[in-house]
Every structure is written in structure tokens, then in C-alpha cells.
PDB file of C-alpha atoms in Angstrom:
ATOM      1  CA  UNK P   5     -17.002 182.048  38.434  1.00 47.00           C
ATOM      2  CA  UNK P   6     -20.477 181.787  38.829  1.00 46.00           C
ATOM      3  CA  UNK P   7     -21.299 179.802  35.564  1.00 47.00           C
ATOM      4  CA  UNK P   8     -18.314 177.190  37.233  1.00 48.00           C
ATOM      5  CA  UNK P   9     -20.624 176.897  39.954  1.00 46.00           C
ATOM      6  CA  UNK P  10     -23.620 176.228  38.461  1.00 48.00           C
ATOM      7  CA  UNK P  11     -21.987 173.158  36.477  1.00 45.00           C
ATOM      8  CA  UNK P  12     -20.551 171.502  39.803  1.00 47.00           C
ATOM      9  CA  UNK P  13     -22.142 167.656  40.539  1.00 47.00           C
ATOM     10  CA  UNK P  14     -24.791 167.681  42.652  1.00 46.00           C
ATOM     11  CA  UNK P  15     -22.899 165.733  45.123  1.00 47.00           C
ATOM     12  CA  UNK P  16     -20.417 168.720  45.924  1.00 46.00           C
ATOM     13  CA  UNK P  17     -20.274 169.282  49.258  1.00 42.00           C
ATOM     14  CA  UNK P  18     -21.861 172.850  49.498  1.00 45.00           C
ATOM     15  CA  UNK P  19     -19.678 175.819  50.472  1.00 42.00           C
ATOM     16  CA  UNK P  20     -20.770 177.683  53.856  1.00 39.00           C
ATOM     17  CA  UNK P  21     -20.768 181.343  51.878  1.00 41.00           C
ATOM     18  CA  UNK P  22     -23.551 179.721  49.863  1.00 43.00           C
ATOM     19  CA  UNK P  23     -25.879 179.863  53.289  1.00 43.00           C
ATOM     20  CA  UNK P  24     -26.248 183.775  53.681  1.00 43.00           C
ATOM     21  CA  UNK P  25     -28.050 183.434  56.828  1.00 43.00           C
ATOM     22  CA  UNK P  26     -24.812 182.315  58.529  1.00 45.00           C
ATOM     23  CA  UNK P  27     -23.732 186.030  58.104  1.00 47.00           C
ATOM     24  CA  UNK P  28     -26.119 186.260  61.449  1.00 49.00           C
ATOM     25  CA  UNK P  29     -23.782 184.826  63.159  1.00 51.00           C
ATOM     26  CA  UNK P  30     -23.209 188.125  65.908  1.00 56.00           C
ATOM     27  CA  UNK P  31     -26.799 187.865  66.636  1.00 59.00           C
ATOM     28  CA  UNK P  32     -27.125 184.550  68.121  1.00 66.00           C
ATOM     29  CA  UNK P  33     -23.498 184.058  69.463  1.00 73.00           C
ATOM     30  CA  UNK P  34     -23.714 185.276  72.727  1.00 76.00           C
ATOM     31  CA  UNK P  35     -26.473 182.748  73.046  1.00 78.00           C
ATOM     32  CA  UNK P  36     -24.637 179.999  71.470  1.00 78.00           C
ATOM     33  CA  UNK P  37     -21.053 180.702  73.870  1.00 80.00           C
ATOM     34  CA  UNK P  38     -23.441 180.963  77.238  1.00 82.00           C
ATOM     35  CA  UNK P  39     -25.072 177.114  75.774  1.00 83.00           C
ATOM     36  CA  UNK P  40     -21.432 176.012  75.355  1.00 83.00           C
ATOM     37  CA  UNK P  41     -20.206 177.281  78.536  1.00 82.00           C
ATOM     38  CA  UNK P  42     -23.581 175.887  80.650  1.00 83.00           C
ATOM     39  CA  UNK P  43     -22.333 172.362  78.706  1.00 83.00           C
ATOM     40  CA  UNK P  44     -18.865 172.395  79.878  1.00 82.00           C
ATOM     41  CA  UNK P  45     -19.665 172.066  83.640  1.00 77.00           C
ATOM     42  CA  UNK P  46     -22.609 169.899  82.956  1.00 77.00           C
ATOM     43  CA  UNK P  47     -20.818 167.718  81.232  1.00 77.00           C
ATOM     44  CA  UNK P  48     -17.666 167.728  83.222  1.00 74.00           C
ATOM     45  CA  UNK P  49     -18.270 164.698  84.877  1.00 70.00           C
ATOM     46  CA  UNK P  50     -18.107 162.760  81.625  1.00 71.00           C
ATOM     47  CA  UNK P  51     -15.305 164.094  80.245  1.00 75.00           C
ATOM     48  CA  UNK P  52     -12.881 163.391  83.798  1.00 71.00           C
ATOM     49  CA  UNK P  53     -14.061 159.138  83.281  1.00 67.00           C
ATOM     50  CA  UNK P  54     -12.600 159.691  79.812  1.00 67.00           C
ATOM     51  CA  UNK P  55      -9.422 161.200  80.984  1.00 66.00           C
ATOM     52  CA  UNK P  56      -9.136 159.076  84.481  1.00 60.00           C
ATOM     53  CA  UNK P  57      -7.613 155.628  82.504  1.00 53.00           C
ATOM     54  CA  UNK P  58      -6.086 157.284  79.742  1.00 47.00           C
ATOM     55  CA  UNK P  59      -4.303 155.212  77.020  1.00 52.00           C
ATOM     56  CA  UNK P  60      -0.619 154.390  77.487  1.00 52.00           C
ATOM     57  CA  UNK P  61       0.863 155.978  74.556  1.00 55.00           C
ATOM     58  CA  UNK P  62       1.384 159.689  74.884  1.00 54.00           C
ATOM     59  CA  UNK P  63      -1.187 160.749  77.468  1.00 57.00           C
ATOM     60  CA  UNK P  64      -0.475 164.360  77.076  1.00 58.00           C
ATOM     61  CA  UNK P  65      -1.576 164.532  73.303  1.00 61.00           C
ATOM     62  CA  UNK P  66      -4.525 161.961  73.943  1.00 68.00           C
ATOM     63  CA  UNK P  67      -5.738 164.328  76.540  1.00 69.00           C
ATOM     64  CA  UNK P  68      -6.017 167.424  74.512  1.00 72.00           C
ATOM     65  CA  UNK P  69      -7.464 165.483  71.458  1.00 76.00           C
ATOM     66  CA  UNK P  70     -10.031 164.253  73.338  1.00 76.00           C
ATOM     67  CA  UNK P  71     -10.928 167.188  75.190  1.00 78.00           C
ATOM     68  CA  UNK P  72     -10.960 169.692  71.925  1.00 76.00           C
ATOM     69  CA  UNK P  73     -12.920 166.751  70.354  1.00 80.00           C
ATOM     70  CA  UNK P  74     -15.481 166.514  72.894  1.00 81.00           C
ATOM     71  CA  UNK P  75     -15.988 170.741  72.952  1.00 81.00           C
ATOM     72  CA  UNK P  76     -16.292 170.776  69.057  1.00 81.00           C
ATOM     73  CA  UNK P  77     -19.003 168.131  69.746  1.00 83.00           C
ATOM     74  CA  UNK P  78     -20.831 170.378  72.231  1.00 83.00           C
ATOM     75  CA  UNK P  79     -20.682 173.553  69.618  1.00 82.00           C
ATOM     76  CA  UNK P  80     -22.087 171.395  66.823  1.00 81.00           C
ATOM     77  CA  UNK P  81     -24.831 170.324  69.749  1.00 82.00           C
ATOM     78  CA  UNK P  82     -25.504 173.145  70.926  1.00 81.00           C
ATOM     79  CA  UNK P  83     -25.943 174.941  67.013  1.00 77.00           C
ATOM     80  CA  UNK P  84     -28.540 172.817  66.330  1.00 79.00           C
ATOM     81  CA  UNK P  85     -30.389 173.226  69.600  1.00 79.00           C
ATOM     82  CA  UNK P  86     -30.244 176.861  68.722  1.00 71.00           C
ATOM     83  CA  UNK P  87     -31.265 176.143  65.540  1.00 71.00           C
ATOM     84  CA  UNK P  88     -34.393 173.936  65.742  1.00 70.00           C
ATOM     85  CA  UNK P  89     -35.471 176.155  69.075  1.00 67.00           C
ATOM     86  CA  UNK P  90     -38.229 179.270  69.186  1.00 46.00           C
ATOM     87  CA  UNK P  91     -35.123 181.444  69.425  1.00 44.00           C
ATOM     88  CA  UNK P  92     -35.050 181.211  65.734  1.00 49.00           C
ATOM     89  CA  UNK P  93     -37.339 183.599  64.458  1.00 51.00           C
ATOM     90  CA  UNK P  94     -35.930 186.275  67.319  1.00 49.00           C
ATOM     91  CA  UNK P  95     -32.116 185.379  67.265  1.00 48.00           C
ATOM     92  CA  UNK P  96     -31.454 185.431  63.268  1.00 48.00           C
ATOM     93  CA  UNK P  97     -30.657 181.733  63.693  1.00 47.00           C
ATOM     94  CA  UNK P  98     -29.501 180.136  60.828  1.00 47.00           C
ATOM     95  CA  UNK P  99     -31.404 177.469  58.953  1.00 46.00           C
ATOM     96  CA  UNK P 100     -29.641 175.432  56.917  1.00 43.00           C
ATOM     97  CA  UNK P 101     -29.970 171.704  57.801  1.00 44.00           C
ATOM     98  CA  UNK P 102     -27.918 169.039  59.529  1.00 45.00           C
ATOM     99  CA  UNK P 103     -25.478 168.184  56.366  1.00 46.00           C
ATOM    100  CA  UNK P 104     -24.548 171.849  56.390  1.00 41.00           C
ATOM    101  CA  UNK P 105     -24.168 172.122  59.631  1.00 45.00           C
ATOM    102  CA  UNK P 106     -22.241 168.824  60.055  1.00 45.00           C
ATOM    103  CA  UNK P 107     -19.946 170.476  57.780  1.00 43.00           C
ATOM    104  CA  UNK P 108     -18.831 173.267  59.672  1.00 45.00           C
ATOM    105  CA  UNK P 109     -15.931 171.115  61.692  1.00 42.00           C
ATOM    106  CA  UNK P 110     -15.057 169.316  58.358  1.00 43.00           C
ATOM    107  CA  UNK P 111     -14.668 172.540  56.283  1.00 39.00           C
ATOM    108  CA  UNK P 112     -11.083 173.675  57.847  1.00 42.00           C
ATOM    109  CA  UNK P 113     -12.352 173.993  60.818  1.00 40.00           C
ATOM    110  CA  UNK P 114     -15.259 176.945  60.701  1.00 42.00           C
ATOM    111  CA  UNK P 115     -15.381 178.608  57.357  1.00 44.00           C
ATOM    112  CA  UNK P 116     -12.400 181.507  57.741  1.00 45.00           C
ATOM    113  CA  UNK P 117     -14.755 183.971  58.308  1.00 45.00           C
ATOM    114  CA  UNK P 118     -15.621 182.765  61.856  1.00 52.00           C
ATOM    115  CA  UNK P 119     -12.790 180.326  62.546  1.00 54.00           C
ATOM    116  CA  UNK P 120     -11.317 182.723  64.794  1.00 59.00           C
ATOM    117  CA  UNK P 121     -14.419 183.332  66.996  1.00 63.00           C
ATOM    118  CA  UNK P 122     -14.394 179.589  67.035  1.00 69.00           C
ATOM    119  CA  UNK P 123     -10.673 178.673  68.486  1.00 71.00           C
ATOM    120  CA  UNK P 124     -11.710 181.565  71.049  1.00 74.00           C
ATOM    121  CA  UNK P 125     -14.602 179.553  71.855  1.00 75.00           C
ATOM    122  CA  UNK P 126     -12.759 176.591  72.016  1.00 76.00           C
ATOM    123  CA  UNK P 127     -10.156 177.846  74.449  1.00 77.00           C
ATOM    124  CA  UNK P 128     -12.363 179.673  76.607  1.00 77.00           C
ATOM    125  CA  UNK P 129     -14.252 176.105  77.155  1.00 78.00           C
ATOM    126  CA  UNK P 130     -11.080 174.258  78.527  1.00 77.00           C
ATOM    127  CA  UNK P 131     -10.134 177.616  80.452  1.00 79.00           C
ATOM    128  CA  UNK P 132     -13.837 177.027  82.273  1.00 78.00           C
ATOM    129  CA  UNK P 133     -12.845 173.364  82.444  1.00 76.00           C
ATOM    130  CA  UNK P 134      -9.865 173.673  83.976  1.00 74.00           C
ATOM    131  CA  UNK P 135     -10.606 176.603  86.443  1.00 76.00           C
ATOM    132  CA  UNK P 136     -13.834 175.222  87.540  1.00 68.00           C
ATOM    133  CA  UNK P 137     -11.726 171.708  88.707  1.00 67.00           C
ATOM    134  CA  UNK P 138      -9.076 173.524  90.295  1.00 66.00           C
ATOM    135  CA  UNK P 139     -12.066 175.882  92.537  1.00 67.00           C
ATOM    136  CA  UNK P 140     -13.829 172.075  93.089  1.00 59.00           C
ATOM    137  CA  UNK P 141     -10.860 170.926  94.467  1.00 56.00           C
ATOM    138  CA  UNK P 142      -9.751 173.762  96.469  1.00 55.00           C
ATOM    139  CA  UNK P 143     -13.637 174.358  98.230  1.00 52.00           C
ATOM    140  CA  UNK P 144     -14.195 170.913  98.485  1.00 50.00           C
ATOM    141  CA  UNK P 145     -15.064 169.422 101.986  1.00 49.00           C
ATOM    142  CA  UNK P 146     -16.029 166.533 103.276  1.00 45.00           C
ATOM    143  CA  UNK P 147     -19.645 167.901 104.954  1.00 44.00           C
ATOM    144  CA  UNK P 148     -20.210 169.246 101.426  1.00 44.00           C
ATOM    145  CA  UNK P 149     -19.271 166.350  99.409  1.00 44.00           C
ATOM    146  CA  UNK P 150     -22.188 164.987  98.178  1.00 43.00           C
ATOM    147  CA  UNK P 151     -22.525 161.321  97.122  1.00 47.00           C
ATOM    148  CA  UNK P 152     -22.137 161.029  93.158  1.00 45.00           C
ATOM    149  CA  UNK P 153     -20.843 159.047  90.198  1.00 42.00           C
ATOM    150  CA  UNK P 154     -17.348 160.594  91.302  1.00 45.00           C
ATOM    151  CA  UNK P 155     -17.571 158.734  94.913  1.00 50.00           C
ATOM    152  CA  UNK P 156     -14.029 156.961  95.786  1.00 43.00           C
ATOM    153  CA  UNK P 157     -16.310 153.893  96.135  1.00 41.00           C
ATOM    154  CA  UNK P 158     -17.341 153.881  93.038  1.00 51.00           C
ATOM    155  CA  UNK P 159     -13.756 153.890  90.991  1.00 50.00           C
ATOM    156  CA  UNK P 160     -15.231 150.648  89.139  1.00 47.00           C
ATOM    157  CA  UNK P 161     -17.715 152.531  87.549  1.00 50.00           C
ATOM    158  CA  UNK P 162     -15.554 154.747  85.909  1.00 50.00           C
ATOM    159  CA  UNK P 163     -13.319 151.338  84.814  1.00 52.00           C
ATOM    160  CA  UNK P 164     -16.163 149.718  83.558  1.00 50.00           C
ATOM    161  CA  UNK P 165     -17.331 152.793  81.426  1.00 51.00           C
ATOM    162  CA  UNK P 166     -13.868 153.214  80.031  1.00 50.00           C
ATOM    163  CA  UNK P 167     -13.393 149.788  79.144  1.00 48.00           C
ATOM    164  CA  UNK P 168     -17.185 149.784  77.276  1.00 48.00           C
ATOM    165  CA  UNK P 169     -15.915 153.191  75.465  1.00 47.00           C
ATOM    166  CA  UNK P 170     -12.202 151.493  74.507  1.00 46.00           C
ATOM    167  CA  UNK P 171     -13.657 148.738  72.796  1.00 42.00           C
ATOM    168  CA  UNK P 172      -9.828 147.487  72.932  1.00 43.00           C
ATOM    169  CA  UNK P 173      -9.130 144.449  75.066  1.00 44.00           C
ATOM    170  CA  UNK P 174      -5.507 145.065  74.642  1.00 44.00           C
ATOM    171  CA  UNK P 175      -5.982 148.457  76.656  1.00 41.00           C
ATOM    172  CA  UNK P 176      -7.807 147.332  79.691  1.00 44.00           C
ATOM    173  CA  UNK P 177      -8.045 145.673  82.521  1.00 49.00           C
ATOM    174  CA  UNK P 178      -9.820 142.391  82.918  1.00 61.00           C
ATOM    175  CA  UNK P 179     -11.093 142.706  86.315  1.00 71.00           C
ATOM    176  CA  UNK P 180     -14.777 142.838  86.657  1.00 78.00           C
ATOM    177  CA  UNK P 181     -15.708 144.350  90.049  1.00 80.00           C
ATOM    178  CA  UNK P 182     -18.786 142.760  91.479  1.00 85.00           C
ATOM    179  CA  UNK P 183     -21.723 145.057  91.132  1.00 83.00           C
ATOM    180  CA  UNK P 184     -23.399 143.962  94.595  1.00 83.00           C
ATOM    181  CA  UNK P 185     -21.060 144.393  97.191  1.00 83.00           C
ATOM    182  CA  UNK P 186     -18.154 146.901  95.137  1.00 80.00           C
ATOM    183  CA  UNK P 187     -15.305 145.064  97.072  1.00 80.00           C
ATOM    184  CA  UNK P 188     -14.923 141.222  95.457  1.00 84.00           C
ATOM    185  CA  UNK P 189     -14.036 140.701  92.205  1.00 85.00           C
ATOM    186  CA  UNK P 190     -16.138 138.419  89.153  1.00 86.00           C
ATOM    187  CA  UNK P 191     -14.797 134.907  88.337  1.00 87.00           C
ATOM    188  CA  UNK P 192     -16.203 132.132  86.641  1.00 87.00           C
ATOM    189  CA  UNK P 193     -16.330 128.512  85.695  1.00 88.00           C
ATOM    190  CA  UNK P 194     -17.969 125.923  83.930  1.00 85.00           C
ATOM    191  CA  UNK P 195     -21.493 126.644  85.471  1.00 87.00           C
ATOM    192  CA  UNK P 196     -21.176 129.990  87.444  1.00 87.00           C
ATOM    193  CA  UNK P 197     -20.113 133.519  87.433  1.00 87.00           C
ATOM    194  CA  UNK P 198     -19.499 134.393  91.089  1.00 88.00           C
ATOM    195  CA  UNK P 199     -18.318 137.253  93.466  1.00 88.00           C
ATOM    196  CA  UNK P 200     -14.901 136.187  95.073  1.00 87.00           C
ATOM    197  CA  UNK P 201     -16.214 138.156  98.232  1.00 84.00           C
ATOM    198  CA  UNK P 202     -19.816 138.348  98.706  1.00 86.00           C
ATOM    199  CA  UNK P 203     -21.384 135.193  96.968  1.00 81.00           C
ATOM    200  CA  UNK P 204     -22.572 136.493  93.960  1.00 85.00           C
ATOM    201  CA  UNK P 205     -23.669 133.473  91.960  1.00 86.00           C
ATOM    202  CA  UNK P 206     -24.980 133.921  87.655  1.00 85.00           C
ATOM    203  CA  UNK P 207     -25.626 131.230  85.794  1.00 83.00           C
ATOM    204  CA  UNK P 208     -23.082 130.665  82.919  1.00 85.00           C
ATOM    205  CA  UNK P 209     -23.185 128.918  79.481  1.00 79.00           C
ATOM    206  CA  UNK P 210     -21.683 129.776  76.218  1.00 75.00           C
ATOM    207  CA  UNK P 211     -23.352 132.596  75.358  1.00 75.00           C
ATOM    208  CA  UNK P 212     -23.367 133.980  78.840  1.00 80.00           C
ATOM    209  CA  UNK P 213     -20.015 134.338  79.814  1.00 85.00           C
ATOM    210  CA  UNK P 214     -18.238 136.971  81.649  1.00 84.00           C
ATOM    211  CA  UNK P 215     -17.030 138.704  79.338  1.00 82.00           C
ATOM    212  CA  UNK P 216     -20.709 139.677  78.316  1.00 84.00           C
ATOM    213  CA  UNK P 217     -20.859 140.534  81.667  1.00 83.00           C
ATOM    214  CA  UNK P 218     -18.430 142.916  81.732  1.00 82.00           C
ATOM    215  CA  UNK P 219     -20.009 144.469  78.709  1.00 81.00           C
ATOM    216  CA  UNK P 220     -23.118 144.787  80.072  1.00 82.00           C
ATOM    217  CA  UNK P 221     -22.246 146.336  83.469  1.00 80.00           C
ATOM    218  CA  UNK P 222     -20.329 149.335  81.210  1.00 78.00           C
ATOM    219  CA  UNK P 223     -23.413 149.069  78.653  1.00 79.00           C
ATOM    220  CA  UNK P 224     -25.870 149.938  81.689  1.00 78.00           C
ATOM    221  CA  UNK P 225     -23.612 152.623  83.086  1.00 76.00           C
ATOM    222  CA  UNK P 226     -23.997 154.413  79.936  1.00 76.00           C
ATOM    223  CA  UNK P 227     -27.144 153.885  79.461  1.00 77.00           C
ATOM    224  CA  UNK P 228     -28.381 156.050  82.989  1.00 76.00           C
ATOM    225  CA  UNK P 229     -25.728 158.334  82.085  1.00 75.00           C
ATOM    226  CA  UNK P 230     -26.829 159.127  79.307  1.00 74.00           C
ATOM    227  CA  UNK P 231     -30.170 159.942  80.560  1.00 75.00           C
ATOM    228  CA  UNK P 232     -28.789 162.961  82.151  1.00 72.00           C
ATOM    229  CA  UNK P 233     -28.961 161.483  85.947  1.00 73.00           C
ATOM    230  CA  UNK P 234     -26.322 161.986  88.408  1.00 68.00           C
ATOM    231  CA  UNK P 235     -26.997 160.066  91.065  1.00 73.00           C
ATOM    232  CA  UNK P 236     -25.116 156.690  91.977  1.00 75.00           C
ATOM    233  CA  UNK P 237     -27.164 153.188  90.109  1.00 79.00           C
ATOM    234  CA  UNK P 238     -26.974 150.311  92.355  1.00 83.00           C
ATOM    235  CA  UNK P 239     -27.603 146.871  91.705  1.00 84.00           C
ATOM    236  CA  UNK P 240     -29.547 143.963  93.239  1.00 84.00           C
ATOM    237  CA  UNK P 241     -30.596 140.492  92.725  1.00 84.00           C
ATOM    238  CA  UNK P 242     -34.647 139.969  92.854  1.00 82.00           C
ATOM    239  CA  UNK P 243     -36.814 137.812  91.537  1.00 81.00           C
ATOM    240  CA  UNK P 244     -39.585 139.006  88.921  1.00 77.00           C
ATOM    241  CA  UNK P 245     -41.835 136.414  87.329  1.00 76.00           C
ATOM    242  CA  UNK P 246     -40.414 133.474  89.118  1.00 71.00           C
ATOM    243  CA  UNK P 247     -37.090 134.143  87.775  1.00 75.00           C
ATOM    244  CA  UNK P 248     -33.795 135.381  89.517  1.00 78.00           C
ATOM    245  CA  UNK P 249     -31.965 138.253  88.124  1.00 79.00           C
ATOM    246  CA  UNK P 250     -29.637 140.886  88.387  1.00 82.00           C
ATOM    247  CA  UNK P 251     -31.183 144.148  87.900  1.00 83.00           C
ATOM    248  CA  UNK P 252     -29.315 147.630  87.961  1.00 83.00           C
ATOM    249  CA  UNK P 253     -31.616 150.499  89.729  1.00 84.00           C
ATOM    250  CA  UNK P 254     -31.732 154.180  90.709  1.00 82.00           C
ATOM    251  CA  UNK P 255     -34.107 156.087  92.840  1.00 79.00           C
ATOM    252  CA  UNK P 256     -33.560 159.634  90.558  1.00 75.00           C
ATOM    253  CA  UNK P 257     -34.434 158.396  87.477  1.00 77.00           C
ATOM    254  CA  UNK P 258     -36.525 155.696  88.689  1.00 71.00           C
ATOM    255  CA  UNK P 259     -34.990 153.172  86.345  1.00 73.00           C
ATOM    256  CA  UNK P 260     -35.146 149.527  86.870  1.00 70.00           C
ATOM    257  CA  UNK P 261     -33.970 147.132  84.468  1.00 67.00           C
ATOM    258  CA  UNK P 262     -32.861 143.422  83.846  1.00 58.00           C
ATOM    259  CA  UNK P 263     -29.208 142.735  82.879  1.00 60.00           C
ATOM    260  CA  UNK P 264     -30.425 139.280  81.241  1.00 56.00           C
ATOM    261  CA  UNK P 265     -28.330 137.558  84.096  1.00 56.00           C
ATOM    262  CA  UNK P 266     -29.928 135.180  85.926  1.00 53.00           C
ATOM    263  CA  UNK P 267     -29.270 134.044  89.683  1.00 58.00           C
ATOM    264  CA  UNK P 268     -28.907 130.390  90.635  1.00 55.00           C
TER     265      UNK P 268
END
């Protein structure tokens, strides 16, 4: 069996037995389930703008894909944080590198030694998920609600975030809330993109349509949420080098960017 081996192309994909120091595994789980389990309430907040528009074809079954998708992503994550980390040398971390370890949700799952610790994992996650939304909305008040991405003025957000992650114009709506004043809508002509409500006005041309727009709002979104901040982005219209333009901004993170729209 072992001479069979030893013939095998070099472009095998390597077995997981063949990287002893995943054997450790009981040493650095604990660490690796409390990382998980920090992640699922962390990242919470992403995972409800996934599942607030779902698609229209069997929610159910889109909901559970996405959310065991999105917790096999955090294990991976959170194995290689352990991995690269100091806790290494103390924790009996393994040390293969990222192919390996980007095999471990392709090879049936975990390798059958540890798959079971793995759907455990897996199921304790959504158990956190799903008990930690039902406490939220049972303690929630309205002194102790603070102001967040989740505000009810803010629904557009998680629109325009969804509709940047779908990627399918088929799917979503084509309403482009206006950025400024959260209540008008976007519409355009020849020349303009205006608010409907607050008298918005971007100049338009071919390239700059709104459309692009639309894209870009849901672009920026990401963007700040992906730098780990939490608190609500606003945008303005101000004028920076004798040009007019709509700029998205946050006091957290102290971001401040251009959206390449200019004002009239």
C-alpha cells in the first residue's frame, strides 16, 4: 500500500492522515470551539442582512445552506488564526499549510476521524445563533436599543448590501434609496441622477449611470463592514478640491471617502 503511494502524481490532492500533527486535534479544540463560538455573535449581524431578502425559491433550504456555509467558513477562519498564532508552539497546533487546510471541507466533510466533532461544532454554532436572537429579542428595549446597522431607518442598507451580494438583477429590487435624506428614492435622466424627495442632484453620462450608483452605495457598505465597524456610515455632499461630491463617512472608523459622484 505504501509503494502505491509513493507512485501517485504529484498533483494528488494529499490525504489528511498524511499530516500526523492533526492527531493534536484534542489539544487545541477547546480553543478552536470558544474562537467559533466568539465568531457567531460577532458576526451575527452579517449573517441576519443575508437572510432578511432571501431568494424566492425555497427559503427554508436557502436559509440553512447559507447559514451552515457561512459557519464552515468561520471554522476554516478561525483554524488558520489558530494556526499562524503564538498558540502554536503551546497548543500542539497543526502546521500544515493553507492547501491542506482548505481541504478539510472538501475531503467529505472533515476527514472521518473528526467529522463528528465537526457536525457537533456545527450545530452547536446555529444553537448559539438562534438562542442568542431569541434572548435579543425578548430583553430588548427601547432605552437600551442602541443605534446600529440594524436601525429600522436604515432597512436600505441592508437592500443595498443584498442586492451588491446577489449579483442577480432578476432577484432584486430596483429602487435605489437616496443616501442623504433615507426617505426619497434615486431617479434619473438625460443629465441628472436626483433624489425624488430631498434634491439630491449627480451628474450623469454614460458611464455614470444609476445603476453604477446603486453598485457603489452596496460596494461602500461592504467595504466599512468589512472593516469590522458597527456603527451607522452616513453620507454627505462636500466639496474637496473645487469639486462636488458625494462622500460616504463614519465617525468610528474615521473613514471618509469619495463615491466618484459628482454634485451639480
Amino acid at each position: 500500500m505504501a509503494e502505491d503511494e509513493g507512485i501517485r502524481p504529484h498533483n494528488h490532492r494529499p490525504s489528511l492522515k498524511s499530516h500526523t500533527s492533526f492527531n493534536n486535534y484534542p489539544k487545541w479544540k477547546d480553543k478552536l470551539r470558544e474562537n467559533c463560538y466568539k465568531r457567531v455573535r460577532e458576526d451575527r449581524t452579517r449573517l441576519l442582512w443575508k437572510l432578511r431578502l432571501p431568494k424566492p425559491n425555497d427559503q427554508l433550504l436557502n436559509h440553512k445552506n447559507l447559514i451552515k456555509s457561512t459557519f464552515q467558513d468561520i471554522v476554516s477562519d478561525e483554524l488558520r488564526k489558530i494556526k499562524d498564532s503564538s498558540l502554536n508552539s503551546d497548543c500542539g497546533v497543526p502546521t500544515f499549510g493553507t492547501a491542506a487546510n482548505d481541504v478539510i471541507w472538501e475531503y467529505d466533510g472533515l476527514h472521518t476521524g473528526y467529522q463528528g466533532d465537526c457536525e457537533e461544532l456545527l450545530l452547536e454554532m446555529q444553537r448559539i445563533f438562534y438562542e442568542d436572537l431569541r434572548t435579543e429579542e425578548s430583553l430588548k428595549e427601547p432605552e437600551n436599543f442602541i443605534k446600529t446597522w440594524e436601525d429600522e431607518e436604515d432597512e436600505y442598507l441592508a437592500h443595498a448590501v443584498y442586492e451588491h451580494m446577489q449579483l442577480n438583477d432578476e432577484q432584486v429590487c430596483k429602487e435605489v434609496w437616496c443616501p442623504l435624506c433615507k426617505q426619497g428614492e434615486l431617479e434619473e435622466n438625460r443629465c441628472l441622477i436626483y433624489c425624488n424627495r430631498c434634491g439630491l442632484k449627480l451628474n450623469r453620462s454614460d458611464e455614470i449611470n444609476l445603476d453604477l450608483l446603486r453598485t457603489r452605495l452596496a460596494e461602500a457598505h461592504a467595504e466599512h463592514l468589512d472593516r469590522g465597524c458597527r456603527l451607522k456610515p452616513e453620507f454627505c455632499v462636500e466639496t474637496r478640491f473645487e469639486l462636488t461630491a458625494l462622500y460616504i463617512k463614519c465617525q468610528g472608523c474615521d473613514i471618509f471617502e469619495e463615491s466618484d459622484f459628482y454634485s451639480t
